XYZ file of C-alpha atoms in Angstrom:
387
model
C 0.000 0.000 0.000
C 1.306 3.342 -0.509
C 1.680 6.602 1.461
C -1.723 7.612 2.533
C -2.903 10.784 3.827
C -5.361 10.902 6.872
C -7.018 13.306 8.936
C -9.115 11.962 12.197
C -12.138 13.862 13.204
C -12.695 12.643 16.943
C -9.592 11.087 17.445
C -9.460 11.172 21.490
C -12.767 9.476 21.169
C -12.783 5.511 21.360
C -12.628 5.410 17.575
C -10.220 7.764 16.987
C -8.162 5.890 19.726
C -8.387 2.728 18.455
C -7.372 4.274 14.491
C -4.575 6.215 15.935
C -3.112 2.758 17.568
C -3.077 1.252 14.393
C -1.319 4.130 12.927
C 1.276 4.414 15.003
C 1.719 0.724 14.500
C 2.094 1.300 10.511
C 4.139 5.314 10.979
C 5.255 4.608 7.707
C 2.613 4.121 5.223
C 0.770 6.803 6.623
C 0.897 11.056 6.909
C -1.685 12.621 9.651
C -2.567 16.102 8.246
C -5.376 16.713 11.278
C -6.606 15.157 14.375
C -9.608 17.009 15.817
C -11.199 16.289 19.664
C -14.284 18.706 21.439
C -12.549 19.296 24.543
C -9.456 17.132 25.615
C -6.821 19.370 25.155
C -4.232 16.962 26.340
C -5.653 13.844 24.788
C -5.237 15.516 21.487
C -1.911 17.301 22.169
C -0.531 13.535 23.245
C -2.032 11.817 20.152
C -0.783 14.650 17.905
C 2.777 13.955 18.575
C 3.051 10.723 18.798
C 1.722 10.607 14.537
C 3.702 13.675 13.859
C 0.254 15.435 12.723
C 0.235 18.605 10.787
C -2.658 20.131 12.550
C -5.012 19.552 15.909
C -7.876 21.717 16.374
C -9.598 21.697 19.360
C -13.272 22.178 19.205
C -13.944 24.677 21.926
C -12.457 27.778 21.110
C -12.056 28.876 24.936
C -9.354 26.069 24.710
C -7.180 27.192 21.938
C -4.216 28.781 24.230
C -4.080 26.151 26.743
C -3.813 23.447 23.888
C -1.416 26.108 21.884
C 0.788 25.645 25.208
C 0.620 22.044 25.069
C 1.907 21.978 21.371
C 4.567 24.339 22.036
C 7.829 23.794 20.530
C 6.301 20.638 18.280
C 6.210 21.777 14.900
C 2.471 21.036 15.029
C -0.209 24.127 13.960
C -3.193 24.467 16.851
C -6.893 25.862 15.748
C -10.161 25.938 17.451
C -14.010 26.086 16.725
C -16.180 25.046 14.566
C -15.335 25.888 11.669
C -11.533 24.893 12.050
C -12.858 21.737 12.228
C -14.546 21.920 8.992
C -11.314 22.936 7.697
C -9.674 20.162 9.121
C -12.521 17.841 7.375
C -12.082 19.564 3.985
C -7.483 19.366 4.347
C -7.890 16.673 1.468
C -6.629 14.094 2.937
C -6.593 10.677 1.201
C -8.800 9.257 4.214
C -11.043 10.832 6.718
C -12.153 9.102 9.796
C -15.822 10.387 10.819
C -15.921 9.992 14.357
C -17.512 12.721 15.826
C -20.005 11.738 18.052
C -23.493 12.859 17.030
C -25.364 15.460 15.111
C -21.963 17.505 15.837
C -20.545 15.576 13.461
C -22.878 16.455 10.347
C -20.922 19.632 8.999
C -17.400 18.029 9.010
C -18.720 15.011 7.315
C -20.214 16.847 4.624
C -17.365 18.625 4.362
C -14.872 15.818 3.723
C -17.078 14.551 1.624
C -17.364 17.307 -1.050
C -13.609 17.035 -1.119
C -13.860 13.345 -3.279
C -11.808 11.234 -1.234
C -12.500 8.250 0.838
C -14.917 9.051 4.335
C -14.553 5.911 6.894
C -17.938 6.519 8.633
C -18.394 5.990 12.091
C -20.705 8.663 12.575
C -24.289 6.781 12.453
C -26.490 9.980 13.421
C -24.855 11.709 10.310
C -26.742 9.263 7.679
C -29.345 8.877 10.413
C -30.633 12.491 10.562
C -29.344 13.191 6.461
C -28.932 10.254 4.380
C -30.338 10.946 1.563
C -28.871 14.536 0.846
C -25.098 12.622 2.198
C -25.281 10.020 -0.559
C -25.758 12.340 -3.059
C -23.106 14.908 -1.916
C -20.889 11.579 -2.279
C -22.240 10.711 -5.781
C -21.605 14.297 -7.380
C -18.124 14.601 -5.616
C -16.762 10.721 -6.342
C -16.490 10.121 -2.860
C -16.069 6.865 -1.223
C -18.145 6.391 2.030
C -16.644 3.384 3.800
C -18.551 2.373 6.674
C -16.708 1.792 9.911
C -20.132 0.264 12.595
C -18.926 -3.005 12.787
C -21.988 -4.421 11.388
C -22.044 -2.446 7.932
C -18.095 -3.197 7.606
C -19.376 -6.685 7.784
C -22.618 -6.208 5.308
C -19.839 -4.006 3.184
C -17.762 -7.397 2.832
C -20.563 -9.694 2.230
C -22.444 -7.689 0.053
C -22.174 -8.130 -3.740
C -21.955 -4.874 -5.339
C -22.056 -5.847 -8.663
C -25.521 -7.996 -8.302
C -27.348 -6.219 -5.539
C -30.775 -7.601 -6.965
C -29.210 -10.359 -6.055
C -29.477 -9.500 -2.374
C -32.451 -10.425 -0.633
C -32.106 -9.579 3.107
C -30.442 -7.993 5.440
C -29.467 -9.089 8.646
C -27.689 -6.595 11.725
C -26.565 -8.672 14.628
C -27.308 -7.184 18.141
C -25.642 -7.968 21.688
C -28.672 -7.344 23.206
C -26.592 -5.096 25.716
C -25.893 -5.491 29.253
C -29.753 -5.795 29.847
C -31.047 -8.777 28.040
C -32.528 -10.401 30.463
C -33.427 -7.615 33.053
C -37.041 -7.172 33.942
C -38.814 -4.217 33.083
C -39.221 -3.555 36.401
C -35.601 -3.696 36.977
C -34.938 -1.888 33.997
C -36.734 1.045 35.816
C -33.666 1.610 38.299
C -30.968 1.253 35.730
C -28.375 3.680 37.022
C -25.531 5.196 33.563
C -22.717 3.797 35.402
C -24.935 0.000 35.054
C -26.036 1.069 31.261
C -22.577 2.213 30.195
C -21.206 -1.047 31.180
C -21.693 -3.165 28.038
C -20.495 -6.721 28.140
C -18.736 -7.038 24.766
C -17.469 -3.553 23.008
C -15.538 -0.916 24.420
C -17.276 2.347 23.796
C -18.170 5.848 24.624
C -21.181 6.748 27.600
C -23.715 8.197 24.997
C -22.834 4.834 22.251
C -23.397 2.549 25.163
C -26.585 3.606 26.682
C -27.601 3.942 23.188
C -26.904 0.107 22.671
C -28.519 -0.715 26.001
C -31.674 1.025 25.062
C -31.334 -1.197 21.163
C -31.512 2.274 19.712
C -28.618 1.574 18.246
C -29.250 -0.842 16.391
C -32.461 1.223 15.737
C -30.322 3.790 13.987
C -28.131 0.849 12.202
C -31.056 -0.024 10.184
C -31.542 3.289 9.237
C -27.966 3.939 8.369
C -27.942 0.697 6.476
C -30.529 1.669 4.454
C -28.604 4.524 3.381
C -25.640 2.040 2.294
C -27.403 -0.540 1.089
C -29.931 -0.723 -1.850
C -32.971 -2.678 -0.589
C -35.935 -1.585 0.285
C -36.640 -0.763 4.495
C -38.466 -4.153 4.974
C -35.273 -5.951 3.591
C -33.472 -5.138 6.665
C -34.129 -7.353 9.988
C -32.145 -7.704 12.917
C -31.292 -10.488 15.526
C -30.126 -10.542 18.665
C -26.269 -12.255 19.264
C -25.226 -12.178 22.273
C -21.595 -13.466 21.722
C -20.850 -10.610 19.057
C -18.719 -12.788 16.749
C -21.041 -12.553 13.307
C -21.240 -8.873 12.989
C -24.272 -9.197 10.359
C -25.536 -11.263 7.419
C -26.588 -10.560 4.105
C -29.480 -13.188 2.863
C -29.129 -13.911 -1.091
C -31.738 -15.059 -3.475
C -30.706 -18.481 -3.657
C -30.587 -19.628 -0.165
C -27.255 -18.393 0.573
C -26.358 -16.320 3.700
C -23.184 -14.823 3.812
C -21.471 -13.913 7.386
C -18.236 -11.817 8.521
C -16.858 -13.076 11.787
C -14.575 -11.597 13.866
C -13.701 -11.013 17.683
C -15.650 -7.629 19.055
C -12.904 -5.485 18.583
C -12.873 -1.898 16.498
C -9.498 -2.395 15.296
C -10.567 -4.647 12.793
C -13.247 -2.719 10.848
C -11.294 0.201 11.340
C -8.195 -1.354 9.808
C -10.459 -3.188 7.044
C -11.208 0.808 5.568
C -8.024 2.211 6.565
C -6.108 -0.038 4.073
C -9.018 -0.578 1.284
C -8.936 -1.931 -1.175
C -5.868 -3.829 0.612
C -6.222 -5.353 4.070
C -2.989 -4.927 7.045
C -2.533 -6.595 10.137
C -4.085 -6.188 13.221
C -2.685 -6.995 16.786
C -6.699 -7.973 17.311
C -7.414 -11.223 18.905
C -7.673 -14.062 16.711
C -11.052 -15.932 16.530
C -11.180 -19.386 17.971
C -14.582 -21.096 17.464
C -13.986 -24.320 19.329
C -13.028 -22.482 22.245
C -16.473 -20.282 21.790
C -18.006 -23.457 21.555
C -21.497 -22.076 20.620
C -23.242 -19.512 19.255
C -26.871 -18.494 20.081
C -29.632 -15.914 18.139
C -33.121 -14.586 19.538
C -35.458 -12.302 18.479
C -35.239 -9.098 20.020
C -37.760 -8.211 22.481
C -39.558 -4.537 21.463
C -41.658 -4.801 24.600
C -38.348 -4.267 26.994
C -36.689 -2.420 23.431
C -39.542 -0.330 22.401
C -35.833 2.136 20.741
C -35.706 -0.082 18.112
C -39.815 -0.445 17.135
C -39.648 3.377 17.165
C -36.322 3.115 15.169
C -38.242 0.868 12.732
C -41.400 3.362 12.034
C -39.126 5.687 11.119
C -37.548 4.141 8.254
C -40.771 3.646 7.252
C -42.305 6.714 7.772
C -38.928 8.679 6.412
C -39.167 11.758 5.390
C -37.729 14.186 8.523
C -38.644 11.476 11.174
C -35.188 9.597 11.330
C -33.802 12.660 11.798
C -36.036 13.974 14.740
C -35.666 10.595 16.651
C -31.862 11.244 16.132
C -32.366 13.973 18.274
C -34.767 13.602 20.519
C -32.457 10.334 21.624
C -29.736 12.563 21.580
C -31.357 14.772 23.951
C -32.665 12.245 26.638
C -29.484 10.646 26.717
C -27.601 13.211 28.159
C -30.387 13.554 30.176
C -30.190 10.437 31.585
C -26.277 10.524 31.803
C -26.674 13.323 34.115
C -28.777 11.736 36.372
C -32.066 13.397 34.714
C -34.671 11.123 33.340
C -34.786 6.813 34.039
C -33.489 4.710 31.822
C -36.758 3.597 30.080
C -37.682 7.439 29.488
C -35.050 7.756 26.751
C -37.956 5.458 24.141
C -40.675 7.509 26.001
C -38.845 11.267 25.479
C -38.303 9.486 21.586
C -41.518 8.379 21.274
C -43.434 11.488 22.443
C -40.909 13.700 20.176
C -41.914 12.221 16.872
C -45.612 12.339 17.331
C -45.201 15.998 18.606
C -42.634 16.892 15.544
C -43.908 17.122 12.012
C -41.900 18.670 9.900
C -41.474 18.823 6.299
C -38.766 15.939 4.655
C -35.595 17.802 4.850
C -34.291 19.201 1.143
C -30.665 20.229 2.623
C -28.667 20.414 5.293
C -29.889 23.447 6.695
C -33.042 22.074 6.518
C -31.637 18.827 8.203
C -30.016 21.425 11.192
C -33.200 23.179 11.730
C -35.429 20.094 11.895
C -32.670 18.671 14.336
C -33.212 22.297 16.583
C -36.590 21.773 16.631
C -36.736 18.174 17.621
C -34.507 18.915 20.323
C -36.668 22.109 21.926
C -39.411 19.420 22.019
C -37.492 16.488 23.287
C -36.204 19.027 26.084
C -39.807 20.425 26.762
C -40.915 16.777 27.272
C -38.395 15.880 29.713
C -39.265 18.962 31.653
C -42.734 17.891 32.124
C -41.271 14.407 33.247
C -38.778 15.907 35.842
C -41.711 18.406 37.542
């Protein structure tokens, strides 16, 4: 493979992390133009030297001298805000890891994807809340959107491109989280250090509840749908505990093709940071005899109603995956702070879209504004629940 150029959006996130560790493992085949983080100033500072980056900007402007300070001496350029981040999506590099948790990350995606180049997509919420208007930017540019989730990396390698009508389902594995076989009534005292606490992947707080909840797989589908041709009822999901198929794709014939793999990032990660090549990993190796077995259920939407509201959504279309994008968003952090329960995040979701009816989103903007307003609800409904 040769010399590529990269640029990390998120990169003291678990993601970025994870990417950055494989970089450093392979210094030479690779030139960092720009790692971005929100607000760890150190974090970044660290992970900038260590790849020789070009750039770090730091998100929050009100940060900019202290991580100046911290670069001081290295060669390296500092920036902050907003739109240096943009900037740092649009530097041209070869490769751009989108790992910016969240809505946040909607601007610098579209961004490095009007550039052309190759966008490793680990940003969900980004084709959640503006699919459509994404996969066009990435038509009209020549972009290549490589998708990062664990289970689209594995539906991108099973998936034959050149026969899609070929294709007849779709199938995202799920965990089931660290709460598969809680009671509902248990499920009412879930605390975010319990829901944070997931039993297979290492992750971020707001990735992890979202997983407890199912809503992430909820927004999977959507985001699949976005990647993958078929129509919204040719995407199903099952619940995995183990995590070592990371999804299926069902083909005319009888066929069903799986990608296996132990439940570690590194591996999807590495699988679009070398395309159309693959590099080593220092990931565990699989060992099926010592798993022994493997075990699928259906997931339960009466404990999960996330991913039944998840589901109407694709149907519906039009601005709804969007607001449930943000109303999750929203009640997340509320429960992370010790706001709402755990099963108010579906409720706060659920109450959102059938108070939110806005017309199907025709560009960003449109996307940003219908994400504002989704959120004033979703914040207006958890202040009735918490007086």
């Amino acid at each position: 493979m040769s010399t590529r150029t990269v640029s990390i959006l998120g990169a003291t996130g678990s993601v970025g992390r994870s990417t950055l560790d494989l970089i450093e493992r392979n210094a030479e085949q690779f030139e960092v133009l720009a790692l971005t983080a929100r607000q760890d100033v150190s974090g970044l500072a660290e992970a900038a030297k260590k790849v020789r980056a070009k750039r770090a900007v730091i998100g929050d402007e009100a940060l900019y001298e202290p991580l100046k300070a911290e670069l001081n001496g290295s060669g390296i350029e500092a920036a902050a805000g907003d739109e240096a981040i943009i900037e740092a999506a649009a530097s041209g590099a070869d490769w751009t890891m989108a790992a910016i948790v969240g809505c946040a990350g909607l601007r610098p995606v579209m961004a490095a994807l009007e550039k052309g180049a190759t966008v490793a997509l680990a940003n969900k919420e980004a084709l959640v809340s503006a699919g459509d208007i994404m996969v066009q930017v990435a038509r009209k540019s020549g972009a290549r959107l490589l998708p990062v989730d664990s289970e689209h990396n594995a539906i991108f390698q099973c998936f034959d491109r050149a026969q899609p009508g070929s294709v007849r389902r779709i199938i995202l594995t799920a965990s089931g989280g660290p709460f598969r076989r809680t009671s509902l009534e248990d499920m009412r005292a879930v605390t975010p250090a319990q829901a944070v606490a997931h039993p297979n992947w290492s992750m971020g707080a707001k990735i992890s509840v979202d997983s407890a909840t199912l809503m992430n797989k909820g927004l999977e589908l959507i985001e699949a749908y976005h990647l993958f041709p078929l129509e919204p009822d040719g995407f199903d999901v099952v619940v995995h505990p183990q995590s070592v198929i990371h999804s299926l794709v069902e083909y005319v014939d009888g066929s069903v093709l799986a990608q296996l793999g132990a439940p570690d990032m590194r591996i999807p990660i590495a699988y679009t940071l070398a395309y159309p090549e693959r590099m080593e990993t220092p990931c565990e190796r699989l060992d099926l005899v010592r798993i022994g077995a493997l075990d699928f259920e259906e997931p339960d939407l009466e404990r999960f109603p996330a991913l039944g509201l998840a589901k109407e959504a694709l149907r519906e279309g039009g601005a709804k995956p969007a607001i449930l994008n943000a109303a999750n968003e929203v009640a997340v952090a509320s429960f992370l702070d010790s706001g709402i329960g755990f099963l108010d995040i579906a409720s706060v979701a659920r109450e959102t879209l059938a108070s939110c009816d806005p017309p199907p989103p025709s560009s960003l903007d449109e996307v940003l504004e219908v994400d504002r307003q989704a959120r004033d609800i979703a914040g207006q409904v958890i202040g009735k629940m918490l007086n």
